[in-house]
mmCIF file of C-alpha atoms and ligand atoms in Angstrom:
data_model
loop_
_atom_site.group_PDB
_atom_site.id
_atom_site.type_symbol
_atom_site.label_atom_id
_atom_site.label_comp_id
_atom_site.label_asym_id
_atom_site.label_seq_id
_atom_site.Cartn_x
_atom_site.Cartn_y
_atom_site.Cartn_z
ATOM 1 C CA UNK P 1178 -0.089 -0.205 -0.276
ATOM 2 C CA UNK P 1179 1.338 3.379 -1.093
ATOM 3 C CA UNK P 1180 0.551 6.265 0.817
ATOM 4 C CA UNK P 1181 1.411 9.887 0.562
ATOM 5 C CA UNK P 1182 1.218 12.957 2.784
ATOM 6 C CA UNK P 1183 1.527 16.052 1.463
ATOM 7 C CA UNK P 1184 2.334 19.113 4.551
ATOM 8 C CA UNK P 1185 2.336 22.587 4.407
ATOM 9 C CA UNK P 1186 5.009 25.178 6.600
ATOM 10 C CA UNK P 1187 6.539 23.508 9.543
ATOM 11 C CA UNK P 1188 6.821 26.232 11.590
ATOM 12 C CA UNK P 1189 3.336 27.670 10.846
ATOM 13 C CA UNK P 1190 1.147 24.831 9.435
ATOM 14 C CA UNK P 1191 -0.539 23.481 12.919
ATOM 15 C CA UNK P 1192 -2.892 20.808 10.857
ATOM 16 C CA UNK P 1193 -0.072 19.518 8.854
ATOM 17 C CA UNK P 1194 1.678 18.943 12.258
ATOM 18 C CA UNK P 1195 -1.721 17.402 12.703
ATOM 19 C CA UNK P 1196 -1.092 15.035 9.892
ATOM 20 C CA UNK P 1197 2.426 14.537 10.429
ATOM 21 C CA UNK P 1198 1.538 13.893 13.880
ATOM 22 C CA UNK P 1199 -1.239 11.276 12.701
ATOM 23 C CA UNK P 1200 1.313 9.796 10.489
ATOM 24 C CA UNK P 1201 3.482 8.462 12.967
ATOM 25 C CA UNK P 1202 0.863 6.691 15.189
ATOM 26 C CA UNK P 1203 0.105 4.948 12.134
ATOM 27 C CA UNK P 1204 3.296 3.425 12.590
ATOM 28 C CA UNK P 1205 4.131 2.749 9.013
ATOM 29 C CA UNK P 1206 6.707 4.416 6.372
ATOM 30 C CA UNK P 1207 4.815 7.242 4.618
ATOM 31 C CA UNK P 1208 5.888 9.689 1.706
ATOM 32 C CA UNK P 1209 5.582 12.767 2.805
ATOM 33 C CA UNK P 1210 5.750 16.186 -0.054
ATOM 34 C CA UNK P 1211 6.265 19.312 1.567
ATOM 35 C CA UNK P 1212 4.663 22.722 0.060
ATOM 36 C CA UNK P 1213 6.400 26.498 0.598
ATOM 37 C CA UNK P 1214 3.485 28.691 1.788
ATOM 38 C CA UNK P 1215 5.126 31.664 0.125
ATOM 39 C CA UNK P 1216 5.204 29.686 -3.717
ATOM 40 C CA UNK P 1217 2.053 30.080 -4.336
ATOM 41 C CA UNK P 1218 -1.747 30.031 -1.895
ATOM 42 C CA UNK P 1219 -2.232 25.716 -1.201
ATOM 43 C CA UNK P 1220 -5.851 25.411 -3.310
ATOM 44 C CA UNK P 1221 -3.699 26.666 -6.300
ATOM 45 C CA UNK P 1222 -0.941 24.095 -5.865
ATOM 46 C CA UNK P 1223 -2.745 21.277 -4.627
ATOM 47 C CA UNK P 1224 -5.209 22.423 -7.436
ATOM 48 C CA UNK P 1225 -4.427 19.148 -8.921
ATOM 49 C CA UNK P 1226 -5.528 17.073 -6.493
ATOM 50 C CA UNK P 1227 -9.458 18.808 -6.754
ATOM 51 C CA UNK P 1228 -10.988 21.855 -5.980
ATOM 52 C CA UNK P 1229 -10.535 23.609 -2.675
ATOM 53 C CA UNK P 1230 -8.189 20.782 -1.098
ATOM 54 C CA UNK P 1231 -5.567 22.225 2.055
ATOM 55 C CA UNK P 1232 -3.150 20.449 3.645
ATOM 56 C CA UNK P 1233 -2.862 17.811 4.776
ATOM 57 C CA UNK P 1234 -3.331 16.085 2.290
ATOM 58 C CA UNK P 1235 -3.611 12.250 2.362
ATOM 59 C CA UNK P 1236 -3.135 10.448 -1.282
ATOM 60 C CA UNK P 1237 -4.646 6.954 -0.678
ATOM 61 C CA UNK P 1238 -3.444 4.324 -2.462
ATOM 62 C CA UNK P 1239 -6.158 4.237 -5.191
ATOM 63 C CA UNK P 1240 -5.887 8.017 -5.986
ATOM 64 C CA UNK P 1241 -8.344 9.126 -3.246
ATOM 65 C CA UNK P 1242 -6.916 12.834 -1.720
ATOM 66 C CA UNK P 1243 -8.243 12.998 1.216
ATOM 67 C CA UNK P 1244 -7.647 16.289 2.569
ATOM 68 C CA UNK P 1245 -9.444 16.658 6.141
ATOM 69 C CA UNK P 1246 -7.557 15.851 9.876
ATOM 70 C CA UNK P 1247 -10.280 13.739 11.305
ATOM 71 C CA UNK P 1248 -10.761 11.672 7.732
ATOM 72 C CA UNK P 1249 -7.005 10.894 7.877
ATOM 73 C CA UNK P 1250 -6.617 9.970 11.425
ATOM 74 C CA UNK P 1251 -9.890 7.780 10.220
ATOM 75 C CA UNK P 1252 -7.894 6.228 6.678
ATOM 76 C CA UNK P 1253 -4.309 5.800 8.789
ATOM 77 C CA UNK P 1254 -6.736 3.514 11.205
ATOM 78 C CA UNK P 1255 -8.802 1.674 8.894
ATOM 79 C CA UNK P 1256 -5.635 0.590 7.074
ATOM 80 C CA UNK P 1257 -2.429 0.341 9.259
ATOM 81 C CA UNK P 1258 -3.393 -2.474 11.809
ATOM 82 C CA UNK P 1259 -0.136 -1.803 13.694
ATOM 83 C CA UNK P 1260 -0.939 2.073 14.187
ATOM 84 C CA UNK P 1261 -1.712 3.490 18.024
ATOM 85 C CA UNK P 1262 -4.026 6.582 16.601
ATOM 86 C CA UNK P 1263 -7.415 5.902 18.828
ATOM 87 C CA UNK P 1264 -7.006 4.197 22.684
ATOM 88 C CA UNK P 1265 -7.935 0.887 22.914
ATOM 89 C CA UNK P 1266 -10.220 0.446 25.739
ATOM 90 C CA UNK P 1267 -14.219 2.067 24.243
ATOM 91 C CA UNK P 1268 -14.304 4.413 26.771
ATOM 92 C CA UNK P 1269 -11.074 6.391 26.302
ATOM 93 C CA UNK P 1270 -11.322 5.882 22.053
ATOM 94 C CA UNK P 1271 -14.744 8.003 22.258
ATOM 95 C CA UNK P 1272 -13.518 10.634 24.382
ATOM 96 C CA UNK P 1273 -10.493 10.980 22.785
ATOM 97 C CA UNK P 1274 -12.842 11.198 19.074
ATOM 98 C CA UNK P 1275 -14.899 13.959 20.978
ATOM 99 C CA UNK P 1276 -12.002 15.832 21.690
ATOM 100 C CA UNK P 1277 -10.434 16.188 18.866
ATOM 101 C CA UNK P 1278 -13.692 16.938 17.158
ATOM 102 C CA UNK P 1279 -14.118 19.739 19.691
ATOM 103 C CA UNK P 1280 -10.144 20.992 18.343
ATOM 104 C CA UNK P 1281 -11.727 20.670 14.805
ATOM 105 C CA UNK P 1282 -14.184 22.769 14.858
ATOM 106 C CA UNK P 1283 -13.684 25.082 17.806
ATOM 107 C CA UNK P 1284 -11.191 27.518 19.448
ATOM 108 C CA UNK P 1285 -11.350 30.275 16.581
ATOM 109 C CA UNK P 1286 -10.212 33.019 19.091
ATOM 110 C CA UNK P 1287 -6.980 30.864 19.963
ATOM 111 C CA UNK P 1288 -5.958 29.656 16.277
ATOM 112 C CA UNK P 1289 -7.248 33.637 14.844
ATOM 113 C CA UNK P 1290 -4.955 35.389 17.779
ATOM 114 C CA UNK P 1291 -2.255 33.112 18.865
ATOM 115 C CA UNK P 1292 -1.331 31.776 15.337
ATOM 116 C CA UNK P 1293 1.206 28.851 15.119
ATOM 117 C CA UNK P 1294 4.726 30.106 15.095
ATOM 118 C CA UNK P 1295 7.551 27.412 16.330
ATOM 119 C CA UNK P 1296 10.879 29.676 15.974
ATOM 120 C CA UNK P 1297 9.112 33.190 17.630
ATOM 121 C CA UNK P 1298 7.322 33.394 21.255
ATOM 122 C CA UNK P 1299 6.592 36.154 23.057
ATOM 123 C CA UNK P 1300 5.265 37.159 26.884
ATOM 124 C CA UNK P 1301 2.589 39.792 28.128
ATOM 125 C CA UNK P 1302 0.742 38.686 25.523
ATOM 126 C CA UNK P 1303 -2.914 40.371 26.583
ATOM 127 C CA UNK P 1304 -5.485 37.677 26.896
ATOM 128 C CA UNK P 1305 -8.702 39.028 25.557
ATOM 129 C CA UNK P 1306 -11.967 36.977 27.374
ATOM 130 C CA UNK P 1307 -12.803 35.083 24.182
ATOM 131 C CA UNK P 1308 -9.315 34.226 24.615
ATOM 132 C CA UNK P 1309 -9.777 33.031 28.025
ATOM 133 C CA UNK P 1310 -12.980 31.618 28.174
ATOM 134 C CA UNK P 1311 -11.230 29.464 24.842
ATOM 135 C CA UNK P 1312 -8.722 28.195 27.563
ATOM 136 C CA UNK P 1313 -11.567 27.684 30.648
ATOM 137 C CA UNK P 1314 -12.475 25.105 28.284
ATOM 138 C CA UNK P 1315 -9.381 23.491 27.356
ATOM 139 C CA UNK P 1316 -8.705 23.051 30.312
ATOM 140 C CA UNK P 1317 -11.906 22.192 31.866
ATOM 141 C CA UNK P 1318 -11.564 19.241 28.684
ATOM 142 C CA UNK P 1319 -8.319 18.106 29.026
ATOM 143 C CA UNK P 1320 -8.990 17.703 32.875
ATOM 144 C CA UNK P 1321 -12.099 16.229 32.250
ATOM 145 C CA UNK P 1322 -9.962 13.792 29.449
ATOM 146 C CA UNK P 1323 -7.488 12.919 32.162
ATOM 147 C CA UNK P 1324 -9.621 11.903 34.361
ATOM 148 C CA UNK P 1325 -12.271 9.914 32.401
ATOM 149 C CA UNK P 1326 -9.929 7.554 30.920
ATOM 150 C CA UNK P 1327 -7.697 7.707 34.509
ATOM 151 C CA UNK P 1328 -4.723 8.939 32.366
ATOM 152 C CA UNK P 1329 -2.043 7.889 34.202
ATOM 153 C CA UNK P 1330 0.639 9.412 31.978
ATOM 154 C CA UNK P 1331 -0.089 12.576 31.702
ATOM 155 C CA UNK P 1332 -1.287 12.452 28.127
ATOM 156 C CA UNK P 1333 -5.193 12.589 27.985
ATOM 157 C CA UNK P 1334 -6.566 9.113 27.505
ATOM 158 C CA UNK P 1335 -4.016 6.533 28.276
ATOM 159 C CA UNK P 1336 -0.885 6.519 25.707
ATOM 160 C CA UNK P 1337 -0.059 9.528 23.702
ATOM 161 C CA UNK P 1338 -3.501 9.334 20.552
ATOM 162 C CA UNK P 1339 -4.602 10.781 18.235
ATOM 163 C CA UNK P 1340 -5.681 13.097 20.708
ATOM 164 C CA UNK P 1341 -2.635 14.380 21.457
ATOM 165 C CA UNK P 1342 -1.750 14.876 18.073
ATOM 166 C CA UNK P 1343 -4.622 17.460 17.791
ATOM 167 C CA UNK P 1344 -3.428 19.399 20.586
ATOM 168 C CA UNK P 1345 -0.140 19.510 19.939
ATOM 169 C CA UNK P 1346 -0.124 22.886 18.060
ATOM 170 C CA UNK P 1347 -2.344 23.696 20.963
ATOM 171 C CA UNK P 1348 0.285 23.592 23.167
ATOM 172 C CA UNK P 1349 2.648 24.976 21.059
ATOM 173 C CA UNK P 1350 0.317 28.245 21.093
ATOM 174 C CA UNK P 1351 0.493 28.294 25.236
ATOM 175 C CA UNK P 1352 4.406 27.636 24.759
ATOM 176 C CA UNK P 1353 4.578 30.020 22.035
ATOM 177 C CA UNK P 1354 2.139 32.952 23.818
ATOM 178 C CA UNK P 1355 2.547 32.158 27.057
ATOM 179 C CA UNK P 1356 -0.476 32.283 27.929
ATOM 180 C CA UNK P 1357 -1.407 32.210 31.345
ATOM 181 C CA UNK P 1358 -2.565 28.264 32.380
ATOM 182 C CA UNK P 1359 -2.967 26.282 35.530
ATOM 183 C CA UNK P 1360 0.049 23.949 36.575
ATOM 184 C CA UNK P 1361 -1.251 20.937 35.263
ATOM 185 C CA UNK P 1362 -1.592 22.239 31.822
ATOM 186 C CA UNK P 1363 1.476 24.201 32.287
ATOM 187 C CA UNK P 1364 2.316 20.363 33.069
ATOM 188 C CA UNK P 1365 1.109 18.619 29.759
ATOM 189 C CA UNK P 1366 2.001 21.448 27.701
ATOM 190 C CA UNK P 1367 5.381 20.511 29.110
ATOM 191 C CA UNK P 1368 4.983 16.712 28.021
ATOM 192 C CA UNK P 1369 4.066 17.946 24.000
ATOM 193 C CA UNK P 1370 7.719 20.325 24.175
ATOM 194 C CA UNK P 1371 9.753 17.107 25.738
ATOM 195 C CA UNK P 1372 8.071 14.918 23.155
ATOM 196 C CA UNK P 1373 10.446 13.751 20.466
ATOM 197 C CA UNK P 1374 7.987 13.691 17.490
ATOM 198 C CA UNK P 1375 7.050 17.128 18.509
ATOM 199 C CA UNK P 1376 10.519 17.946 18.440
ATOM 200 C CA UNK P 1377 11.731 16.536 15.535
ATOM 201 C CA UNK P 1378 9.184 18.764 13.887
ATOM 202 C CA UNK P 1379 10.200 21.511 14.866
ATOM 203 C CA UNK P 1380 13.682 21.372 14.305
ATOM 204 C CA UNK P 1381 13.058 20.311 10.887
ATOM 205 C CA UNK P 1382 11.381 23.026 10.248
ATOM 206 C CA UNK P 1383 13.467 25.103 11.769
ATOM 207 C CA UNK P 1384 16.609 24.153 9.670
ATOM 208 C CA UNK P 1385 13.987 24.152 6.702
ATOM 209 C CA UNK P 1386 11.290 26.434 6.185
ATOM 210 C CA UNK P 1387 11.609 30.556 6.991
ATOM 211 C CA UNK P 1388 9.196 32.397 9.229
ATOM 212 C CA UNK P 1389 6.496 34.285 7.482
ATOM 213 C CA UNK P 1390 6.523 37.936 8.492
ATOM 214 C CA UNK P 1391 2.461 37.721 7.941
ATOM 215 C CA UNK P 1392 2.648 35.534 11.185
ATOM 216 C CA UNK P 1393 4.781 38.116 13.233
ATOM 217 C CA UNK P 1394 3.077 39.615 16.189
ATOM 218 C CA UNK P 1395 3.978 42.719 17.889
ATOM 219 C CA UNK P 1396 3.676 41.438 21.965
ATOM 220 C CA UNK P 1397 7.528 41.751 23.219
ATOM 221 C CA UNK P 1398 9.496 38.653 22.557
ATOM 222 C CA UNK P 1399 11.311 35.667 24.498
ATOM 223 C CA UNK P 1400 13.012 32.940 23.940
ATOM 224 C CA UNK P 1401 10.762 29.772 22.849
ATOM 225 C CA UNK P 1402 10.359 27.744 25.983
ATOM 226 C CA UNK P 1403 12.225 24.553 24.897
ATOM 227 C CA UNK P 1404 13.604 22.871 27.609
ATOM 228 C CA UNK P 1405 17.282 22.015 26.908
ATOM 229 C CA UNK P 1406 19.265 20.172 29.252
ATOM 230 C CA UNK P 1407 22.448 20.749 26.660
ATOM 231 C CA UNK P 1408 24.319 24.152 26.089
ATOM 232 C CA UNK P 1409 23.735 25.905 23.156
ATOM 233 C CA UNK P 1410 24.934 23.966 19.586
ATOM 234 C CA UNK P 1411 25.934 26.289 16.669
ATOM 235 C CA UNK P 1412 26.851 25.649 13.082
ATOM 236 C CA UNK P 1413 30.905 25.577 11.834
ATOM 237 C CA UNK P 1414 32.875 24.936 8.476
ATOM 238 C CA UNK P 1415 36.194 24.598 10.208
ATOM 239 C CA UNK P 1416 37.251 21.315 12.370
ATOM 240 C CA UNK P 1417 37.214 17.737 13.165
ATOM 241 C CA UNK P 1418 34.561 16.105 14.271
ATOM 242 C CA UNK P 1419 35.224 13.223 16.777
ATOM 243 C CA UNK P 1420 32.849 10.787 14.300
ATOM 244 C CA UNK P 1421 33.444 9.956 10.698
ATOM 245 C CA UNK P 1422 30.218 8.976 9.816
ATOM 246 C CA UNK P 1423 26.696 10.920 9.824
ATOM 247 C CA UNK P 1424 24.979 9.477 12.741
ATOM 248 C CA UNK P 1425 21.886 9.245 10.639
ATOM 249 C CA UNK P 1426 22.814 8.034 7.470
ATOM 250 C CA UNK P 1427 26.528 6.205 8.330
ATOM 251 C CA UNK P 1428 27.443 8.837 5.083
ATOM 252 C CA UNK P 1429 30.188 10.732 5.363
ATOM 253 C CA UNK P 1430 30.395 13.024 8.058
ATOM 254 C CA UNK P 1431 31.403 16.597 6.488
ATOM 255 C CA UNK P 1432 28.601 19.337 7.792
ATOM 256 C CA UNK P 1433 30.102 20.228 10.432
ATOM 257 C CA UNK P 1434 28.234 21.795 14.857
ATOM 258 C CA UNK P 1435 30.058 22.855 17.787
ATOM 259 C CA UNK P 1436 28.011 21.738 21.647
ATOM 260 C CA UNK P 1437 29.805 21.808 24.543
ATOM 261 C CA UNK P 1438 33.591 21.853 22.885
ATOM 262 C CA UNK P 1439 33.157 19.177 20.730
ATOM 263 C CA UNK P 1440 32.915 18.960 17.160
ATOM 264 C CA UNK P 1441 30.578 17.238 15.983
ATOM 265 C CA UNK P 1442 29.369 15.738 11.794
ATOM 266 C CA UNK P 1443 26.520 15.071 9.960
ATOM 267 C CA UNK P 1444 26.426 13.982 5.350
ATOM 268 C CA UNK P 1445 24.005 17.539 5.164
ATOM 269 C CA UNK P 1446 23.216 21.049 5.711
ATOM 270 C CA UNK P 1447 19.410 19.494 6.969
ATOM 271 C CA UNK P 1448 21.247 16.966 8.735
ATOM 272 C CA UNK P 1449 23.316 19.280 10.584
ATOM 273 C CA UNK P 1450 21.298 21.859 10.832
ATOM 274 C CA UNK P 1451 18.412 19.962 11.934
ATOM 275 C CA UNK P 1452 20.811 19.142 15.094
ATOM 276 C CA UNK P 1453 22.087 22.436 15.509
ATOM 277 C CA UNK P 1454 18.619 23.898 15.910
ATOM 278 C CA UNK P 1455 17.526 20.869 18.962
ATOM 279 C CA UNK P 1456 20.429 18.250 19.633
ATOM 280 C CA UNK P 1457 18.308 16.265 21.996
ATOM 281 C CA UNK P 1458 15.401 15.555 19.590
ATOM 282 C CA UNK P 1459 17.438 13.202 17.575
ATOM 283 C CA UNK P 1460 18.267 9.828 19.556
ATOM 284 C CA UNK P 1461 20.965 8.730 18.038
ATOM 285 C CA UNK P 1462 23.084 12.130 17.622
ATOM 286 C CA UNK P 1463 22.515 11.807 21.726
ATOM 287 C CA UNK P 1464 23.782 8.170 21.338
ATOM 288 C CA UNK P 1465 27.185 9.597 19.781
ATOM 289 C CA UNK P 1466 26.917 12.674 22.242
ATOM 290 C CA UNK P 1467 26.890 10.415 25.302
ATOM 291 C CA UNK P 1468 29.200 7.780 23.718
HETATM 292 N N1 GSH W 790 -10.555 20.994 7.940
HETATM 293 C C1 GSH W 790 -8.586 20.712 7.561
HETATM 294 C C2 GSH W 790 -7.826 22.064 7.485
HETATM 295 C C3 GSH W 790 -7.086 22.467 6.836
HETATM 296 C C4 GSH W 790 -6.378 23.946 7.264
HETATM 297 O O1 GSH W 790 -7.105 24.571 7.217
HETATM 298 N N2 GSH W 790 -5.006 23.447 6.298
HETATM 299 C C5 GSH W 790 -4.704 25.077 6.162
HETATM 300 C C6 GSH W 790 -2.880 24.901 6.016
HETATM 301 S S1 GSH W 790 -2.967 25.131 8.455
HETATM 302 C C7 GSH W 790 -4.380 25.091 4.056
HETATM 303 O O2 GSH W 790 -4.265 24.233 3.800
HETATM 304 N N3 GSH W 790 -4.970 26.600 4.594
HETATM 305 C C8 GSH W 790 -4.650 26.939 3.009
HETATM 306 C C9 GSH W 790 -6.316 27.395 2.726
HETATM 307 O O3 GSH W 790 -7.034 27.622 3.503
HETATM 308 O O4 GSH W 790 -6.430 28.118 1.775
HETATM 309 C C10 GSH W 790 -8.205 19.962 8.574
HETATM 310 O O5 GSH W 790 -8.787 19.202 8.936
HETATM 311 O O6 GSH W 790 -7.074 19.485 7.615
#
């Protein structure tokens, strides 16, 4: 079965992020293709697949273009038996579906006032009454889900599921706009910030995409609040890496970076830059770093 997933800009496209996280939960290799938002309107770039198409768009082996994130979740859950998109437990599954649908059709103030930006972060963001009401709605919904499913690990419905994939970009907004939330909610946001898939999506976005001016806000800036245990890494052009082979491909390590006074190499620019963006997102690099 050959599926292809077409996605948008990683830094800004919250729906694409959901589609990509769902593909991870499908537990199978799915080919991906990325559109650049600045090249042309998305619907124009996707017009070969049908009228008014948006990203994420999943092309099925039969050639059907599924361009809605809930439909993508259902399609992948139907077709890949090893997927962990929906919880096994019927009650938890029903709650996960309710949460996903609530996100899909709601939270328009949060979406409009705090557009996702995985590179720029803000502080002292004014919270309108409408935004405060949606934050309260979110907190109530998330607490309800965790309590009703007796989730043991902080995710919404037991193990990480489509419910968490759908709220990952919401966590990114709460973190990036430093929105006022309870300690319980802050911990849930933190789980996302520490999640390997979340971090890898963001790190590749930082390595390959350009933050778009139209999403920039006038609030005071602060550093993106990614939890980092290592000192910052930087790109370098001269040096001798500790490793001969790229930790990702095994090819010669020719693109260099420095971290903590140590030099490492990767086989191409993107692999180097995604590692510099967030070294801790990459288990293969962390194994090398600790070796
Ligand atoms: N209902 C769709 C929404 C997808 C969506 O709005 N995607 C945005 C990118 S984050 C898009 O493609 N916008 C282009 C447009 O609306 O023309 C879904 O659930 O996937």
